[in-house]
Tab-separated table of C-alpha atoms in Angstrom:
chain	number	residue	atom	x	y	z
A	1	MET	CA	0.087	-0.065	0.098
A	2	THR	CA	1.134	3.562	-1.119
A	3	ASP	CA	1.390	6.165	1.529
A	4	SER	CA	-1.372	8.748	1.272
A	5	LYS	CA	-0.545	12.094	-0.369
A	6	ARG	CA	-2.194	15.383	0.724
A	7	ALA	CA	-2.062	18.664	-1.183
A	8	VAL	CA	-2.717	22.275	0.189
A	9	VAL	CA	-4.042	25.195	-1.776
A	10	LEU	CA	-3.669	28.401	-0.515
A	11	GLY	CA	-6.397	30.885	-1.354
A	12	ALA	CA	-10.068	30.281	-1.373
A	13	GLY	CA	-10.953	32.644	-4.538
A	14	LEU	CA	-11.821	30.975	-7.829
A	15	ALA	CA	-8.263	30.401	-8.778
A	16	GLY	CA	-7.667	27.958	-5.525
A	17	MET	CA	-11.171	26.281	-6.030
A	18	LEU	CA	-10.517	25.232	-9.202
A	19	THR	CA	-6.932	24.055	-8.396
A	20	ALA	CA	-8.283	21.964	-5.363
A	21	ARG	CA	-10.961	20.371	-7.805
A	22	VAL	CA	-7.598	19.349	-10.003
A	23	LEU	CA	-5.726	17.998	-7.175
A	24	ALA	CA	-8.585	15.929	-5.813
A	25	ASP	CA	-7.963	13.534	-8.950
A	26	HIS	CA	-4.636	12.976	-8.094
A	27	VAL	CA	-3.961	12.802	-4.080
A	28	ASP	CA	-5.949	11.512	-1.290
A	29	SER	CA	-6.783	14.818	0.300
A	30	VAL	CA	-6.779	18.699	-0.494
A	31	THR	CA	-6.909	21.274	2.310
A	32	VAL	CA	-7.632	24.787	0.988
A	33	VAL	CA	-6.515	27.246	3.399
A	34	ASP	CA	-8.074	30.964	3.288
A	35	ARG	CA	-7.463	34.033	5.683
A	36	ASP	CA	-11.248	35.005	5.106
A	37	THR	CA	-14.107	33.309	6.546
A	38	MET	CA	-16.098	32.551	3.772
A	39	PRO	CA	-19.640	33.827	3.368
A	40	ASP	CA	-22.563	31.028	3.701
A	41	GLY	CA	-24.090	32.092	0.942
A	42	PRO	CA	-23.553	34.697	-2.020
A	43	TYR	CA	-21.889	37.369	-0.483
A	44	LEU	CA	-19.147	39.634	-0.760
A	45	ARG	CA	-16.087	38.851	1.843
A	46	LYS	CA	-13.530	41.137	3.183
A	47	GLY	CA	-10.458	39.808	1.175
A	48	LEU	CA	-11.858	40.149	-2.346
A	49	PRO	CA	-12.557	44.055	-2.497
A	50	GLN	CA	-12.545	43.889	-6.487
A	51	ALA	CA	-15.774	41.760	-6.497
A	52	ARG	CA	-17.769	44.738	-6.223
A	53	HIS	CA	-16.732	45.895	-9.900
A	54	ALA	CA	-18.123	44.002	-12.937
A	55	HIS	CA	-16.622	40.121	-13.622
A	56	LEU	CA	-16.732	38.599	-17.036
A	57	LEU	CA	-16.130	35.206	-17.395
A	58	MET	CA	-15.034	34.699	-21.231
A	59	SER	CA	-16.243	31.326	-22.946
A	60	GLY	CA	-13.041	29.998	-23.099
A	61	GLY	CA	-12.934	30.234	-19.109
A	62	ALA	CA	-16.526	28.870	-19.116
A	63	ARG	CA	-15.669	26.133	-20.821
A	64	ALA	CA	-12.553	25.249	-19.194
A	65	VAL	CA	-14.579	25.729	-15.850
A	66	ASP	CA	-17.335	23.504	-16.878
A	67	GLY	CA	-14.643	20.782	-17.860
A	68	LEU	CA	-13.505	20.741	-14.414
A	69	LEU	CA	-17.020	21.250	-12.531
A	70	PRO	CA	-19.482	19.655	-15.225
A	71	GLY	CA	-22.832	22.174	-15.067
A	72	THR	CA	-21.751	25.124	-13.600
A	73	THR	CA	-22.715	27.495	-16.546
A	74	GLU	CA	-25.977	26.036	-15.926
A	75	ARG	CA	-26.227	26.743	-12.184
A	76	LEU	CA	-25.212	29.967	-12.925
A	77	LEU	CA	-27.498	30.693	-15.445
A	78	ALA	CA	-30.207	29.327	-13.248
A	79	ALA	CA	-29.064	31.340	-10.439
A	80	GLY	CA	-29.789	34.400	-12.983
A	81	ALA	CA	-26.540	35.260	-14.544
A	82	HIS	CA	-26.687	36.345	-18.230
A	83	ARG	CA	-24.905	34.682	-21.271
A	84	ILE	CA	-23.905	37.497	-23.506
A	85	GLY	CA	-23.510	36.234	-27.111
A	86	LEU	CA	-20.320	37.672	-28.786
A	87	PRO	CA	-20.420	39.860	-30.668
A	88	ALA	CA	-24.640	39.509	-31.166
A	89	ASP	CA	-25.275	40.814	-27.565
A	90	VAL	CA	-23.273	43.567	-27.255
A	91	VAL	CA	-23.478	47.148	-28.034
A	92	SER	CA	-19.624	48.171	-28.230
A	93	LEU	CA	-17.726	51.360	-29.632
A	94	THR	CA	-14.198	49.958	-29.836
A	95	ALA	CA	-11.249	51.962	-30.827
A	96	TYR	CA	-11.828	51.402	-34.470
A	97	GLY	CA	-15.794	52.206	-34.466
A	98	TRP	CA	-18.828	50.556	-33.613
A	99	GLN	CA	-18.660	46.831	-33.660
A	100	GLN	CA	-21.563	45.299	-36.018
A	101	ARG	CA	-23.577	42.610	-33.523
A	102	PHE	CA	-23.117	39.394	-35.713
A	103	PRO	CA	-24.295	35.890	-34.614
A	104	GLY	CA	-21.027	34.190	-33.163
A	105	THR	CA	-20.390	30.904	-31.438
A	106	GLN	CA	-18.544	32.757	-28.263
A	107	PHE	CA	-20.155	34.049	-25.091
A	108	MET	CA	-19.484	35.511	-21.478
A	109	ILE	CA	-21.292	35.091	-18.461
A	110	THR	CA	-22.086	37.731	-16.720
A	111	CYS	CA	-23.043	38.158	-12.972
A	112	SER	CA	-22.073	39.076	-9.491
A	113	ARG	CA	-18.699	37.627	-8.594
A	114	GLU	CA	-19.933	36.775	-4.926
A	115	LEU	CA	-22.636	34.468	-7.328
A	116	LEU	CA	-20.093	33.157	-9.278
A	117	ASP	CA	-17.270	32.197	-6.632
A	118	TRP	CA	-20.436	30.814	-3.992
A	119	THR	CA	-21.711	28.995	-6.950
A	120	VAL	CA	-17.991	27.138	-7.499
A	121	ARG	CA	-17.023	26.926	-4.069
A	122	THR	CA	-20.281	24.743	-3.171
A	123	SER	CA	-19.543	22.746	-5.906
A	124	VAL	CA	-15.944	21.891	-5.027
A	125	LEU	CA	-16.863	21.551	-1.384
A	126	ARG	CA	-19.226	18.606	-2.277
A	127	ASP	CA	-15.922	16.457	-3.042
A	128	ARG	CA	-15.039	14.848	0.232
A	129	ARG	CA	-11.521	15.105	-0.400
A	130	ILE	CA	-11.716	18.535	-0.270
A	131	THR	CA	-11.937	20.461	3.037
A	132	LEU	CA	-11.603	24.278	3.600
A	133	LEU	CA	-9.747	25.591	6.331
A	134	ASP	CA	-10.911	29.675	6.577
A	135	GLY	CA	-10.011	32.225	8.861
A	136	THR	CA	-6.428	31.090	8.708
A	137	ASP	CA	-3.153	33.255	8.240
A	138	VAL	CA	-0.458	31.219	5.783
A	139	LEU	CA	2.790	31.962	7.578
A	140	GLY	CA	4.697	30.075	4.535
A	141	PRO	CA	5.755	26.802	3.033
A	142	ARG	CA	8.181	24.634	4.774
A	143	VAL	CA	11.020	23.013	2.522
A	144	ARG	CA	13.264	20.458	3.701
A	145	ALA	CA	16.356	19.530	0.754
A	146	GLY	CA	14.714	21.297	-1.937
A	147	ARG	CA	11.217	19.977	-1.363
A	148	VAL	CA	8.113	21.217	0.432
A	149	THR	CA	6.678	19.419	3.416
A	150	GLY	CA	4.147	21.648	4.522
A	151	VAL	CA	2.784	24.796	5.522
A	152	ALA	CA	3.115	27.041	8.633
A	153	LEU	CA	-0.249	28.331	9.553
A	154	GLN	CA	-1.934	30.531	12.448
A	155	PRO	CA	-5.466	30.961	13.368
A	156	ARG	CA	-6.401	34.785	12.414
A	157	ASP	CA	-8.120	35.210	15.430
A	158	GLY	CA	-4.926	34.452	18.006
A	159	SER	CA	-6.897	31.857	19.163
A	160	ALA	CA	-4.041	29.343	18.946
A	161	GLY	CA	-0.062	29.435	17.892
A	162	PRO	CA	1.281	28.493	14.555
A	163	THR	CA	1.105	25.011	13.530
A	164	GLU	CA	2.293	23.173	10.439
A	165	LEU	CA	0.290	21.237	7.880
A	166	ALA	CA	2.149	18.582	6.494
A	167	ALA	CA	1.512	18.426	2.194
A	168	ASP	CA	3.103	16.776	-0.406
A	169	PHE	CA	2.139	19.354	-3.114
A	170	VAL	CA	1.140	23.233	-2.393
A	171	VAL	CA	-0.230	25.779	-4.504
A	172	ASP	CA	-0.159	29.401	-4.123
A	173	SER	CA	-3.247	31.046	-5.314
A	174	THR	CA	-3.584	33.893	-3.024
A	175	GLY	CA	-3.692	36.577	-5.445
A	176	ARG	CA	-2.110	40.034	-6.207
A	177	GLY	CA	-1.228	40.212	-2.618
A	178	SER	CA	1.034	36.936	-2.541
A	179	PRO	CA	4.054	36.726	-0.743
A	180	ALA	CA	5.556	33.931	-2.723
A	181	LYS	CA	8.150	36.133	-4.199
A	182	LYS	CA	9.289	36.743	-0.336
A	183	TRP	CA	8.940	33.539	0.601
A	184	LEU	CA	11.240	32.036	-2.224
A	185	ALA	CA	14.109	34.650	-1.194
A	186	GLU	CA	14.006	33.301	2.218
A	187	LEU	CA	14.722	29.677	0.972
A	188	GLY	CA	17.785	31.250	-0.975
A	189	ALA	CA	16.308	31.338	-4.658
A	190	PRO	CA	17.494	33.848	-7.032
A	191	ALA	CA	15.300	37.054	-7.500
A	192	VAL	CA	12.378	36.366	-9.532
A	193	ARG	CA	12.022	38.382	-13.007
A	194	GLU	CA	9.137	40.675	-12.669
A	195	GLU	CA	7.392	42.790	-15.559
A	196	THR	CA	5.090	45.556	-14.832
A	197	VAL	CA	2.497	47.381	-17.450
A	198	ASP	CA	1.181	50.345	-15.389
A	199	SER	CA	-1.279	52.577	-17.519
A	200	GLY	CA	-2.417	54.437	-14.424
A	201	LEU	CA	-5.985	53.141	-14.793
A	202	ARG	CA	-8.631	53.991	-12.010
A	203	TYR	CA	-11.783	52.527	-12.075
A	204	SER	CA	-15.237	53.094	-9.929
A	205	SER	CA	-18.264	50.752	-10.186
A	206	ARG	CA	-21.871	50.909	-9.182
A	207	VAL	CA	-24.737	48.994	-8.858
A	208	PHE	CA	-28.077	50.156	-10.030
A	209	ARG	CA	-31.899	48.622	-10.311
A	210	ALA	CA	-32.463	47.860	-14.402
A	211	PRO	CA	-35.556	49.858	-15.441
A	212	ALA	CA	-38.587	48.154	-16.659
A	213	GLY	CA	-38.267	45.904	-19.589
A	214	ALA	CA	-34.314	45.738	-19.251
A	215	GLU	CA	-34.268	43.408	-16.024
A	216	LYS	CA	-33.633	40.280	-18.644
A	217	ASP	CA	-31.796	40.006	-22.338
A	218	PHE	CA	-30.300	43.232	-22.131
A	219	PRO	CA	-26.888	43.658	-23.837
A	220	VAL	CA	-23.561	44.415	-22.489
A	221	VAL	CA	-22.722	48.205	-23.266
A	222	SER	CA	-19.415	49.148	-23.819
A	223	VAL	CA	-17.553	52.740	-24.977
A	224	TYR	CA	-14.108	52.306	-25.019
A	225	PRO	CA	-11.171	54.519	-25.716
A	226	ASP	CA	-8.922	54.666	-28.759
A	227	HIS	CA	-5.614	53.989	-27.511
A	228	ARG	CA	-3.855	55.426	-30.659
A	229	SER	CA	-5.186	58.747	-30.181
A	230	GLY	CA	-2.176	59.841	-27.897
A	231	ARG	CA	-4.500	61.269	-25.289
A	232	PRO	CA	-5.584	59.193	-21.753
A	233	GLY	CA	-7.997	56.761	-22.149
A	234	GLN	CA	-11.530	56.831	-20.570
A	235	SER	CA	-13.828	53.996	-20.475
A	236	ALA	CA	-17.940	53.278	-19.522
A	237	VAL	CA	-19.294	49.811	-19.396
A	238	LEU	CA	-22.682	48.554	-18.415
A	239	VAL	CA	-22.849	44.798	-17.393
A	240	PRO	CA	-26.183	42.800	-16.452
A	241	ILE	CA	-26.057	40.703	-13.681
A	242	GLU	CA	-28.551	38.379	-11.814
A	243	GLY	CA	-31.730	40.186	-9.864
A	244	GLY	CA	-32.408	42.448	-12.586
A	245	ARG	CA	-29.335	44.516	-11.932
A	246	TRP	CA	-26.674	46.260	-14.131
A	247	ILE	CA	-22.727	46.883	-12.762
A	248	VAL	CA	-21.762	49.897	-14.266
A	249	THR	CA	-18.086	50.552	-14.212
A	250	VAL	CA	-16.008	53.860	-15.517
A	251	SER	CA	-12.411	53.979	-15.748
A	252	GLY	CA	-9.635	56.277	-16.978
A	253	THR	CA	-5.972	55.756	-17.255
A	254	ARG	CA	-3.354	58.248	-15.887
A	255	GLY	CA	-4.238	61.830	-16.141
A	256	ALA	CA	-8.019	61.149	-16.795
A	257	GLU	CA	-9.190	59.245	-13.641
A	258	PRO	CA	-12.862	58.943	-12.793
A	259	PRO	CA	-14.261	60.065	-9.395
A	260	ASN	CA	-14.119	57.753	-6.334
A	261	GLY	CA	-17.678	58.808	-5.188
A	262	GLU	CA	-21.132	59.325	-6.061
A	263	GLU	CA	-20.410	63.196	-7.104
A	264	GLY	CA	-19.157	63.086	-10.743
A	265	PHE	CA	-20.118	59.256	-11.438
A	266	ALA	CA	-22.899	59.680	-13.989
A	267	ALA	CA	-21.361	62.694	-15.719
A	268	PHE	CA	-18.229	61.099	-16.415
A	269	ALA	CA	-19.905	58.165	-17.761
A	270	GLY	CA	-21.751	60.228	-19.958
A	271	ALA	CA	-18.797	62.292	-21.115
A	272	VAL	CA	-16.720	59.347	-22.411
A	273	ARG	CA	-16.543	58.986	-26.548
A	274	HIS	CA	-20.550	58.491	-26.564
A	275	PRO	CA	-22.782	59.209	-24.086
A	276	ILE	CA	-24.992	55.665	-24.242
A	277	VAL	CA	-23.917	54.856	-20.794
A	278	GLY	CA	-24.751	57.968	-18.896
A	279	ASP	CA	-27.943	57.982	-21.135
A	280	LEU	CA	-29.231	54.596	-20.025
A	281	ILE	CA	-28.358	54.849	-16.264
A	282	ALA	CA	-30.402	58.177	-16.229
A	283	ALA	CA	-33.422	55.739	-16.229
A	284	ALA	CA	-31.731	53.504	-13.875
A	285	LYS	CA	-32.013	53.178	-9.525
A	286	PRO	CA	-28.773	52.910	-8.003
A	287	VAL	CA	-28.790	50.478	-5.220
A	288	THR	CA	-25.059	51.008	-3.969
A	289	GLU	CA	-22.317	53.283	-3.308
A	290	VAL	CA	-19.800	53.931	-5.721
A	291	GLN	CA	-16.748	51.808	-5.082
A	292	GLY	CA	-13.258	52.850	-6.587
A	293	SER	CA	-10.117	50.663	-7.262
A	294	ARG	CA	-6.715	51.245	-7.772
A	295	SER	CA	-5.144	47.746	-8.361
A	296	THR	CA	-5.333	47.573	-12.007
A	297	HIS	CA	-1.608	47.458	-13.545
A	298	ASN	CA	-0.584	44.444	-15.543
A	299	ARG	CA	1.934	41.973	-13.256
A	300	ARG	CA	3.944	39.141	-14.453
A	301	LEU	CA	6.301	37.302	-12.207
A	302	HIS	CA	8.595	34.524	-14.376
A	303	TYR	CA	8.551	31.915	-11.772
A	304	GLU	CA	8.925	29.460	-14.399
A	305	GLN	CA	12.707	30.858	-14.685
A	306	VAL	CA	13.482	30.413	-11.267
A	307	THR	CA	16.301	27.809	-10.417
A	308	PRO	CA	16.437	25.697	-8.506
A	309	TRP	CA	12.401	25.570	-7.719
A	310	PRO	CA	11.149	23.905	-4.622
A	311	GLU	CA	9.813	20.498	-5.426
A	312	GLY	CA	6.105	20.454	-4.709
A	313	PHE	CA	5.248	24.162	-5.184
A	314	VAL	CA	3.304	25.691	-7.832
A	315	VAL	CA	2.042	29.569	-8.185
A	316	LEU	CA	-0.825	30.531	-10.076
A	317	GLY	CA	-3.735	32.684	-11.019
A	318	ASP	CA	-3.213	36.373	-9.858
A	319	ALA	CA	-0.066	35.410	-7.717
A	320	LEU	CA	1.731	34.507	-11.153
A	321	ALA	CA	0.038	37.016	-13.422
A	322	ALA	CA	-2.348	39.918	-12.773
A	323	PHE	CA	-3.962	41.799	-15.501
A	324	ASN	CA	-5.919	45.322	-16.099
A	325	PRO	CA	-9.489	43.959	-15.448
A	326	VAL	CA	-10.844	46.206	-17.969
A	327	TYR	CA	-9.881	43.214	-20.290
A	328	GLY	CA	-11.812	40.583	-17.873
A	329	HIS	CA	-9.243	37.517	-18.607
A	330	GLY	CA	-8.476	37.334	-14.947
A	331	MET	CA	-11.160	34.332	-14.437
A	332	SER	CA	-10.661	32.546	-17.617
A	333	CYS	CA	-6.822	32.480	-17.006
A	334	ALA	CA	-7.329	31.022	-13.623
A	335	ALA	CA	-9.302	28.139	-15.175
A	336	HIS	CA	-6.871	27.777	-17.932
A	337	SER	CA	-4.066	27.332	-15.558
A	338	ALA	CA	-6.120	24.984	-13.445
A	339	LEU	CA	-6.294	22.947	-16.675
A	340	ALA	CA	-2.595	23.197	-17.362
A	341	LEU	CA	-1.529	21.878	-14.124
A	342	ASP	CA	-4.195	18.800	-14.514
A	343	GLY	CA	-2.708	18.194	-17.811
A	344	GLU	CA	0.764	18.133	-16.482
A	345	LEU	CA	-0.233	15.699	-13.593
A	346	ARG	CA	-2.100	13.448	-16.158
A	347	ARG	CA	0.774	13.328	-18.195
A	348	SER	CA	3.339	12.586	-15.235
A	349	GLY	CA	1.008	9.874	-13.539
A	350	GLY	CA	0.740	12.172	-10.441
A	351	LEU	CA	3.295	13.399	-7.748
A	352	VAL	CA	6.482	12.655	-9.599
A	353	PRO	CA	9.888	14.235	-9.516
A	354	HIS	CA	10.251	17.644	-11.314
A	355	LEU	CA	6.455	17.700	-11.604
A	356	ALA	CA	6.166	21.214	-10.074
A	357	ARG	CA	8.715	22.615	-12.554
A	358	ARG	CA	7.161	21.326	-15.396
A	359	ALA	CA	3.687	22.340	-13.776
A	360	GLN	CA	4.781	25.767	-13.316
A	361	ARG	CA	6.275	26.209	-17.039
A	362	ALA	CA	2.753	24.923	-18.481
A	363	VAL	CA	0.781	26.862	-16.021
A	364	SER	CA	2.907	30.294	-17.446
A	365	ALA	CA	2.573	29.194	-20.899
A	366	ALA	CA	-1.489	29.203	-20.472
A	367	ILE	CA	-1.219	33.032	-19.214
A	368	ASP	CA	0.948	34.453	-21.909
A	369	ASP	CA	-1.821	35.048	-24.911
A	370	ALA	CA	-3.637	37.177	-22.073
A	371	TRP	CA	-0.726	38.610	-21.191
A	372	ILE	CA	0.114	40.059	-24.552
A	373	LEU	CA	-3.478	41.170	-25.396
A	374	ALA	CA	-3.422	43.486	-22.359
A	375	THR	CA	-0.374	44.694	-22.194
A	376	THR	CA	-0.024	45.900	-25.992
A	377	GLN	CA	-2.781	48.194	-25.821
A	378	ASP	CA	-2.409	49.418	-22.458
A	379	LEU	CA	1.344	50.703	-23.756
A	380	GLY	CA	-0.597	52.796	-25.899
A	381	TYR	CA	-1.912	55.053	-23.544
A	382	PRO	CA	0.205	58.222	-22.577
A	383	GLY	CA	1.907	58.227	-19.216
A	384	CYS	CA	1.913	53.971	-18.996
A	385	ARG	CA	4.781	52.938	-16.876
A	386	ALA	CA	6.372	49.976	-18.036
A	387	GLU	CA	9.163	47.664	-16.947
A	388	VAL	CA	9.579	45.053	-19.389
A	389	THR	CA	12.206	42.895	-20.813
A	390	ASP	CA	9.732	40.702	-23.068
A	391	ALA	CA	11.167	41.603	-26.798
A	392	ARG	CA	7.272	41.674	-27.850
A	393	LEU	CA	6.543	44.506	-25.543
A	394	ALA	CA	9.771	46.282	-25.546
A	395	ASP	CA	10.358	46.614	-29.046
A	396	PRO	CA	6.970	45.978	-30.868
A	397	SER	CA	7.305	45.725	-34.484
A	398	PRO	CA	5.610	48.647	-36.626
A	399	ALA	CA	4.317	45.925	-38.932
A	400	GLY	CA	2.700	44.296	-36.282
A	401	ARG	CA	0.909	47.279	-34.800
A	402	GLN	CA	-0.478	47.956	-38.338
A	403	PHE	CA	-1.441	44.284	-38.830
A	404	ALA	CA	-3.360	44.441	-35.457
A	405	ASP	CA	-4.984	47.501	-36.499
A	406	LEU	CA	-6.328	46.366	-39.685
A	407	VAL	CA	-7.937	43.116	-38.038
A	408	SER	CA	-9.292	45.437	-35.320
A	409	THR	CA	-10.871	47.564	-38.178
A	410	ALA	CA	-12.100	44.497	-40.472
A	411	ALA	CA	-13.639	42.845	-37.001
A	412	LEU	CA	-16.628	45.805	-37.368
A	413	SER	CA	-17.975	44.624	-40.510
A	414	GLU	CA	-16.414	41.133	-41.475
A	415	PRO	CA	-18.059	38.569	-39.539
A	416	ALA	CA	-15.172	35.888	-40.473
A	417	VAL	CA	-12.624	38.483	-38.651
A	418	ALA	CA	-15.415	39.297	-35.999
A	419	ALA	CA	-15.498	35.444	-35.204
A	420	ALA	CA	-11.811	35.085	-35.219
A	421	THR	CA	-11.390	38.078	-32.885
A	422	MET	CA	-13.994	36.566	-30.332
A	423	GLU	CA	-12.340	33.468	-30.444
A	424	VAL	CA	-8.869	35.151	-29.197
A	425	THR	CA	-9.890	37.976	-26.872
A	426	THR	CA	-12.536	34.979	-25.194
A	427	LEU	CA	-9.517	32.941	-24.892
A	428	SER	CA	-11.045	30.377	-26.815
A	429	ALA	CA	-8.450	30.210	-29.755
A	430	PRO	CA	-4.444	31.227	-29.709
A	431	LEU	CA	-3.300	34.455	-30.891
A	432	THR	CA	-2.169	32.606	-34.191
A	433	ARG	CA	-5.582	32.374	-34.992
A	434	LEU	CA	-5.779	36.105	-36.208
A	435	ARG	CA	-3.335	34.816	-38.802
A	436	ALA	CA	-5.940	32.424	-40.440
A	437	PRO	CA	-5.996	32.434	-44.204
A	438	GLU	CA	-9.696	34.328	-44.178
A	439	VAL	CA	-8.351	36.750	-41.589
A	440	VAL	CA	-5.572	37.497	-43.684
A	441	ALA	CA	-7.448	37.717	-47.113
A	442	ALA	CA	-10.034	40.503	-45.520
A	443	VAL	CA	-7.068	42.843	-43.987
A	444	GLN	CA	-5.621	42.603	-47.532
A	445	ARG	CA	-8.947	43.740	-48.889
A	446	LEU	CA	-9.292	46.480	-46.362
A	447	ALA	CA	-5.598	47.685	-46.658
A	448	ALA	CA	-6.712	47.853	-50.999
A	449	ARG	CA	-9.620	49.971	-50.160
A	450	PRO	CA	-9.561	53.673	-50.184
A	451	ALA	CA	-10.145	54.884	-46.861
A	452	THR	CA	-13.864	55.531	-45.640
A	453	GLY	CA	-15.890	56.559	-42.610
A	454	PRO	CA	-17.586	53.931	-40.030
A	455	VAL	CA	-19.863	51.202	-41.453
A	456	VAL	CA	-21.918	51.877	-38.406
A	457	SER	CA	-22.050	55.464	-37.151
A	458	GLU	CA	-24.519	55.260	-34.102
A	459	PRO	CA	-25.035	52.588	-31.527
A	460	PRO	CA	-26.331	49.345	-33.134
A	461	LEU	CA	-29.325	49.257	-30.567
A	462	ARG	CA	-32.267	46.931	-31.300
A	463	LYS	CA	-35.830	48.615	-31.344
A	464	ASP	CA	-36.611	47.250	-27.607
A	465	GLU	CA	-33.020	48.684	-26.593
A	466	SER	CA	-33.361	52.231	-28.138
A	467	ALA	CA	-36.859	52.590	-26.076
A	468	LEU	CA	-35.037	52.559	-23.138
A	469	LEU	CA	-33.083	55.738	-24.457
A	470	GLY	CA	-36.626	57.391	-25.696
A	471	ARG	CA	-35.497	57.007	-29.320
């Protein structure tokens, strides 16, 4: 008989819970540790302040979650979440113009973060191999002879002193505030290469009661800046969620930040490139105060390059790479990272030597496209502060930028290009999808045509949607 194997996951957010689900198929027991006391229902928790803002689960991430926890999407929809078809169910002013609302196979799930976390957490914890230890501080991993042997813990309420929980495998998914870099330094590991791209984005959100007739089947409405303009960017996004509510988020890059409080919120929403979001919320009733956030910079830690690497230790989720939330990729990256870990465990047949190093490389590769998508756009804003060594970012190709602009322009009016773009932006296909023959052909046709105005000059609203604006 073999010895039983135990894994510990640090952090009970989406990344941590999906990771616990993966590990449960490869070890005998999994303990999830979190400093917060988890709410008994779809409620906010102190350690996740960003939950008060809009969250998007892109179709690439939703399919990954369903692969790990079958039926999750259906449970979310049954609880009131919205399935937003892309681009059919969005009214979006991109940097290049209004997006035509073609039918498509991609989508996003929109709901409150507390509903999503509660749905995933309750599903994961139905597995008796997985237990939750909340209200507990993590003091750090314990490593002997280059191998993780457990984690040091202490009750957050001070009711007991430090203890050690034995483990054969430890995953850090504690988010942007992860101390993994510090832990590794204390173990004598070399400095971790870190890259940051900070556009200075600040955002504020408020929840509204949707007006009569807009509680269901209402589109996501978004107005984004033109990052090529040389001016600070301002945006406004309206996202329908459960309970007949809208989350409205306004944001601005350095030098054009939105107000943190109620005063000026609606005016800011109406003063971006098009006033549609401001016009819509004029007919809606606010049900929360305005909440601001400054945790928006892109940051990536290259743990996959650290040598030597502790056996049995992996970092993923926002602890590995955190993105500007305006792009809606964080949760999908967490799901893809959990799948990458699962893939390495299955290929290796369990907790074998050097698994952690291979898994760390796989997890890092899983988030690479999202990193490029977020950072290349943010680098275009004036005042963006970047510390990067990736050649794709440090010295971007003019031809590559031109091609990206042509693809984005063609996507507005070419169904085949729109489909490819949606596959990439929902993390359902790699960036190389944008080099498919039908995309290149459409771009070439666009480049050969004389410059013309936008195909759609006004928001592509349907009749029932326009009625809310009195049109």
